[in-house]
Amino acid sequence: MNMEDDEGHDGFAAEKTVTPALLALHPFSKFVVVSVGSQLRVFNLLEKCAVDSEDINSQSCHVDAIKTITFSKDGGLFASAGDDKHVKLWDTDTWRCLRTVVATKKISASSFSSDGKWLLYADKFGVVYAISTEYVKDPLAGPADPGQPVSLLAHCCSIITSLKCSADGRYIITADRDFKIRISIFPKNPLMGAHEIEGFCLGHTSFVSCVAVVNNNLTSQFLVSGGGDGTVRLWEVETATLLDTVDVYEKITIANSDVDNTAVQLPAITCIAVSNNASLVAVGLESLDGVIILGLDIKSKRLRFLQKFLLEDHYCPTSIQFDRNGWLWLVAGAAQRTEAGEEKATSWVKVVSISSGDAILLESIDPASLPGGTLLLEALDGTDSDVKKALALADAANMAVKEQLSKKKYTNEHRELRKRLRNDKKLQKGM
Amino acid sequence: MASGSKKGQHPRKRFYRARAHSNPLSDSQFPVPVSPAHMDWSDHFPAFFKSNITAAPETGHDSEFNFEAKYTVKKENLNGTCSEWSKAKGVEGDSKCSSASIIDVSVRKAEGLEICKKIQAFGDEEPKVHFADIGCGFGGLLVKLSPMFPNTLMVGMELRDKVSEYVKDRIIALRKENPGQFQNISIIRTNAMKYLQNYFQKGQLQKMFFLFPDPHFKERNHRRRIISIALLAEYAHVMALGGILYTVTDVEELGEWMKSCLEAHPLFEEVPLKKQEADPVVGLLKCATEEGQKVERNGGKTFYSVYCRVLASSAGA
């Protein structure tokens, strides 16, 4: 980004020190992964035991904050990347690192192509790269030529906040801090780059913080996005048209008047997830200690506000995801790096069950009834986890992200004041 | 009274001098429409938009003043401290308007008819901008193109605020001097590298111009160049099939760079030389802009490329 031009931006200092925790679920619920700072914590849900994190974190661990983690669609591969500019590809059977790609810039988002043949990752300069995953899957398929990452497409120097591939594999979806979501056609040969743009989803009036793809069997593809403007929007991918908008902040201020609606800046959407049956959207909102549940109706192309579900005090999730059973997994946590380079990583994982009968009923699941029980939480939260600290840090991390992505706003008066000494302005004054 | 930017008179360049470079990567501090649908072009091309001529036949001429008045209003909004001055200016504009209307009644009527014709030509469909001059500088090309394509709306996009102010004043002066002409050109202060899709719909533009762009010699600054493989994808998106993209530069290295980017891009194909020669616009590339004239004066060489927006060949996609 434009750090050299933007010295006054205090967001960068904050960004360096606090990183939100992330959560990723295996598509068939075999594993759950939480990343906090530079650590990956993996839990095997089938065997109900932690994957030896010693092994993962010793052989070739990340040395700086992880900013993106993702499973491939078939669950065979996993990728992690972040501020240390290393993109790591993992085999989920053995949890060995198959390959480390050294990028030139910090990584902000990643996704596997829907056929799993490519890993796409976006750096902070807005460039999306692709690397082939094929050779690592099949070592017998001739000489292993890993191939260099190729640049697919680029947003003009804008941090890419979210990168997804549409479920049908036809599109690459990239969201950035310049308020837009770009829909590019997934090229037949990614080595040649992705040059064809299907459309731009324009509607957010602040940065786009998160995007989730809606899985469905219809011919049309849909996606939902959350932004720094506090809205969640539903889009049709093919035409890049805005179908519906829910102003989440407005909804909860009406539902609950104790939220300060005189805030100068609207709270940002921090994370978003769509249930596998495409009927519910869960949303995390900055400084809200809970989640907001929206109803999604693909047939009528509508989103509607259902419920605000409060969790423990100050539990502001930093990352959320639905599993196959419709449970919502949440993590609130962050890693803080001290000036000496020491990292303090804390997180708190929770699971919420959602039963959608006549009325939506949410219920926090007792740790004991989780697969693996308290073992799971021990593995994911770390042993020395201080709950209070985790929550305070999680909120701080969400704020830090927002700080980094927001643009400085100047009033018209301020802008004009700066121009007042200009020659052309002086002239008009003298008239 | 100094007359550099006096209402309706040609602006003087010396009051609008700006640095040659502006960082296209920094965060912008000007308003950008949320999407093309949010963009109100009627401010820019009042003569082409119905609402301005429905009231009375005489309003044809006034439309020019609407253009100015709207800008004045905007200025007033922008600058609270100078509102007194703005009001005074508004009054002055009004008086001028009335005096002008006494003199040019016949001209105005003719013009009104002309505009009616234009509107009839468009039918109910809202007129759309079809040409974009990216980094239009002092607007030389727009002024030359305007009479060549009188029914095509074209817009210049310039990042430097002062320079865009100059072009705005220049267009106001030209419209005033030549009633009925130069109604089809306008200027926006914006960053085309970042916000092109906020102004134009998919496939809207028939011609795009990139004349004498910043060369950005240093390798680490190449990402600031206006033509790059990545950005061409965005230009291709807003261009119609068969639309033409013109680039010209006096820097050989940049000329080669732009050509190689266009050559490598699957959505662009070079226009055959014969067709290029037949295109009257190609001749303007070298000499229409202020920058081009400077190069010509100094006997410099120019390097241009003319490419057509095509469908992706199956090999490239």
XYZ file of C-alpha atoms in Angstrom, chain A residues 34-314:
281
model
C -7.397 -21.951 14.600
C -4.579 -19.597 13.781
C -3.454 -17.060 16.333
C -0.538 -14.897 15.419
C 2.093 -17.155 13.898
C 0.680 -20.346 15.438
C -1.504 -22.954 13.823
C -3.598 -25.085 16.172
C -5.141 -28.116 14.545
C -7.654 -30.462 16.140
C -8.765 -33.752 14.648
C -12.522 -33.906 15.202
C -12.866 -37.547 14.147
C -10.162 -38.932 16.374
C -10.896 -36.283 18.962
C -7.311 -35.341 19.529
C -5.059 -32.439 18.809
C -2.766 -32.830 15.842
C 0.677 -32.547 17.279
C 1.210 -28.881 16.938
C 4.840 -29.348 17.899
C 5.337 -31.032 14.581
C 3.443 -28.422 12.644
C 4.996 -25.466 14.261
C 8.545 -26.726 14.409
C 9.366 -27.979 10.963
C 8.687 -24.849 9.014
C 6.418 -22.608 10.955
C 5.340 -19.127 10.176
C 7.437 -16.452 11.781
C 4.887 -13.667 11.654
C 1.142 -13.272 11.944
C -0.994 -15.579 9.819
C -3.614 -13.594 7.949
C -5.402 -16.264 5.968
C -6.115 -19.983 6.330
C -8.226 -22.139 4.056
C -9.067 -25.738 3.185
C -9.452 -26.992 -0.359
C -12.936 -28.062 -1.355
C -12.167 -31.776 -1.024
C -10.358 -31.182 2.245
C -7.130 -32.759 1.037
C -5.103 -29.578 1.184
C -4.782 -26.672 3.528
C -3.059 -23.353 3.036
C -1.810 -20.711 5.431
C -0.150 -17.392 4.702
C 0.393 -13.998 6.232
C 2.740 -11.253 7.195
C 5.908 -13.312 6.910
C 5.247 -13.493 3.144
C 5.324 -17.284 3.237
C 2.517 -19.226 1.607
C 2.415 -22.747 2.996
C 0.619 -25.658 1.470
C -0.215 -28.536 3.829
C -1.267 -32.110 3.295
C -4.171 -32.681 5.663
C -3.539 -36.433 5.975
C -0.120 -36.043 7.480
C -0.144 -32.348 8.339
C 3.205 -31.970 6.690
C 4.078 -28.821 4.860
C 4.282 -29.779 1.193
C 5.569 -26.552 -0.113
C 6.464 -23.053 0.971
C 6.248 -20.280 -1.560
C 8.080 -17.106 -0.693
C 6.104 -14.131 -1.873
C 7.407 -10.605 -2.297
C 4.691 -8.904 -0.275
C 2.613 -9.677 2.781
C -0.316 -11.961 2.039
C -3.823 -10.836 2.889
C -6.159 -13.483 1.446
C -6.128 -16.907 -0.179
C -8.411 -19.524 -1.671
C -8.197 -22.813 -3.508
C -9.792 -23.031 -6.924
C -12.958 -25.093 -6.770
C -11.254 -28.006 -8.554
C -8.403 -27.811 -6.058
C -5.796 -27.572 -8.804
C -4.711 -24.056 -7.938
C -4.031 -22.104 -4.825
C -4.705 -18.399 -5.266
C -3.334 -15.815 -2.900
C -3.505 -12.043 -2.803
C -0.843 -9.739 -1.509
C -1.173 -6.332 0.038
C -0.363 -4.584 -3.221
C -3.557 -5.985 -4.658
C -1.975 -8.643 -6.881
C -3.486 -12.137 -7.009
C -1.126 -15.011 -7.729
C -1.801 -18.639 -8.535
C 0.338 -21.693 -7.883
C -0.396 -25.167 -9.086
C -1.142 -27.732 -6.390
C -1.129 -30.702 -8.743
C 2.419 -31.857 -8.487
C 2.295 -32.042 -4.721
C -0.746 -34.244 -4.742
C 0.718 -36.773 -7.088
C 4.462 -37.202 -6.708
C 4.515 -39.948 -9.343
C 3.298 -37.680 -12.104
C 6.693 -37.053 -13.631
C 9.431 -34.762 -12.412
C 8.178 -32.498 -9.715
C 8.356 -29.067 -11.199
C 6.700 -26.859 -8.624
C 6.327 -23.975 -11.053
C 6.592 -20.398 -10.020
C 3.582 -18.414 -8.904
C 2.001 -16.524 -11.759
C 0.166 -13.267 -11.329
C -3.457 -13.648 -12.316
C -4.919 -10.217 -11.863
C -4.422 -7.080 -9.832
C -6.450 -4.429 -8.119
C -4.749 -1.112 -8.479
C -2.786 -0.955 -5.239
C -5.602 -1.752 -2.926
C -5.398 -4.249 -0.097
C -7.442 -7.283 -1.100
C -9.483 -8.156 1.955
C -11.109 -11.295 0.689
C -10.487 -13.755 -2.109
C -12.904 -16.537 -3.046
C -13.673 -18.824 -5.930
C -17.311 -19.283 -6.850
C -18.693 -22.725 -6.019
C -19.138 -23.614 -9.684
C -15.526 -22.687 -10.401
C -16.352 -20.105 -13.009
C -15.352 -16.962 -11.162
C -12.693 -15.441 -8.960
C -14.126 -13.003 -6.441
C -11.852 -10.374 -4.930
C -12.894 -7.657 -2.496
C -10.777 -4.659 -1.609
C -10.576 -1.579 0.571
C -11.610 0.651 -2.330
C -15.262 -0.311 -1.747
C -15.497 -2.824 -4.562
C -15.791 -6.522 -5.264
C -14.434 -7.664 -8.583
C -15.814 -10.711 -10.383
C -13.236 -12.113 -12.788
C -13.727 -15.093 -15.045
C -11.618 -18.037 -13.927
C -9.281 -18.570 -16.858
C -8.959 -21.875 -18.661
C -5.229 -21.570 -18.328
C -4.333 -19.624 -15.189
C -0.720 -19.460 -16.347
C -1.871 -16.862 -18.868
C -3.581 -14.667 -16.260
C -7.210 -13.785 -15.637
C -7.928 -10.865 -17.901
C -11.659 -10.991 -18.342
C -13.773 -9.143 -15.807
C -17.392 -10.185 -15.550
C -18.344 -7.206 -13.434
C -17.824 -5.090 -10.369
C -20.118 -5.282 -7.353
C -20.455 -1.640 -6.399
C -22.591 -0.514 -3.506
C -20.556 -0.533 -0.318
C -19.704 2.935 0.859
C -16.632 1.870 2.776
C -14.094 -0.920 2.546
C -15.403 -4.432 1.917
C -14.219 -6.444 4.892
C -15.431 -9.951 4.129
C -17.122 -12.019 1.464
C -18.787 -15.418 1.640
C -19.907 -17.541 -1.271
C -23.380 -19.065 -1.131
C -23.451 -22.745 -2.001
C -26.476 -23.737 -4.006
C -27.533 -25.958 -6.849
C -29.163 -23.229 -8.867
C -27.651 -21.995 -12.082
C -27.062 -18.563 -10.582
C -24.298 -17.977 -8.102
C -24.657 -15.681 -5.138
C -22.378 -14.080 -2.625
C -22.799 -12.031 0.522
C -20.433 -9.315 1.616
C -19.923 -7.245 4.723
C -18.363 -3.838 4.786
C -16.949 -1.053 6.861
C -20.252 0.736 6.297
C -21.998 -1.729 8.637
C -24.086 -3.303 5.889
C -24.401 -6.839 4.595
C -25.199 -7.128 0.917
C -26.402 -9.957 -1.285
C -25.135 -10.070 -4.867
C -25.724 -12.137 -7.937
C -22.304 -13.125 -9.170
C -22.893 -13.411 -12.939
C -24.368 -9.967 -13.339
C -22.637 -8.328 -10.373
C -26.007 -6.906 -9.343
C -26.900 -5.878 -5.844
C -29.963 -7.865 -4.794
C -30.465 -6.822 -1.222
C -28.898 -4.804 1.559
C -29.319 -5.116 5.309
C -28.045 -2.280 7.420
C -27.086 -4.419 10.373
C -26.087 -1.571 12.604
C -29.377 0.190 12.052
C -31.265 -3.010 12.861
C -29.557 -3.549 16.159
C -29.819 0.065 17.227
C -33.552 -0.222 16.808
C -33.621 -3.565 18.537
C -31.452 -2.331 21.343
C -31.394 1.345 22.101
C -28.405 1.244 24.413
C -26.040 1.132 21.452
C -24.656 4.566 20.931
C -26.000 5.709 17.618
C -24.205 9.006 17.749
C -20.954 7.267 16.900
C -19.057 9.207 14.276
C -17.957 6.150 12.384
C -20.246 3.237 11.778
C -19.062 -0.063 13.194
C -17.680 -2.391 10.565
C -18.757 -5.924 9.788
C -15.837 -8.056 10.936
C -16.698 -11.540 9.720
C -19.397 -13.302 7.779
C -20.442 -16.909 7.188
C -23.188 -18.630 5.211
C -24.718 -21.904 6.339
C -24.269 -24.881 4.032
C -27.968 -25.049 3.251
C -27.807 -21.403 2.146
C -30.561 -20.307 4.492
C -28.687 -18.395 7.184
C -26.000 -15.759 7.255
C -24.070 -15.098 10.454
C -22.336 -11.795 10.899
C -19.888 -10.403 13.422
C -20.060 -6.686 14.048
C -17.303 -4.573 15.514
C -17.567 -4.336 19.316
C -20.752 -6.381 19.426
C -20.432 -9.221 21.915
C -22.332 -11.761 19.894
C -23.430 -12.568 16.381
C -26.214 -11.358 14.173
C -28.229 -13.907 12.262
C -29.774 -13.001 8.929
C -32.171 -15.121 6.957
C -31.244 -15.749 3.334
C -33.865 -16.601 0.754
C -32.197 -17.444 -2.521
C -35.461 -17.896 -4.428
C -36.765 -14.440 -3.683
C -33.219 -13.045 -3.534
C -33.729 -11.469 -0.155
C -31.841 -11.049 3.085
C -33.659 -10.278 6.273
C -32.643 -9.525 9.797
C -33.594 -12.327 12.160
C -31.884 -12.033 15.452
C -29.081 -10.663 17.507
C -27.587 -13.433 19.635
C -25.552 -12.215 22.561
C -22.700 -14.277 23.925
C -20.580 -13.710 27.007
C -19.774 -10.132 27.832
C -17.165 -8.705 25.473
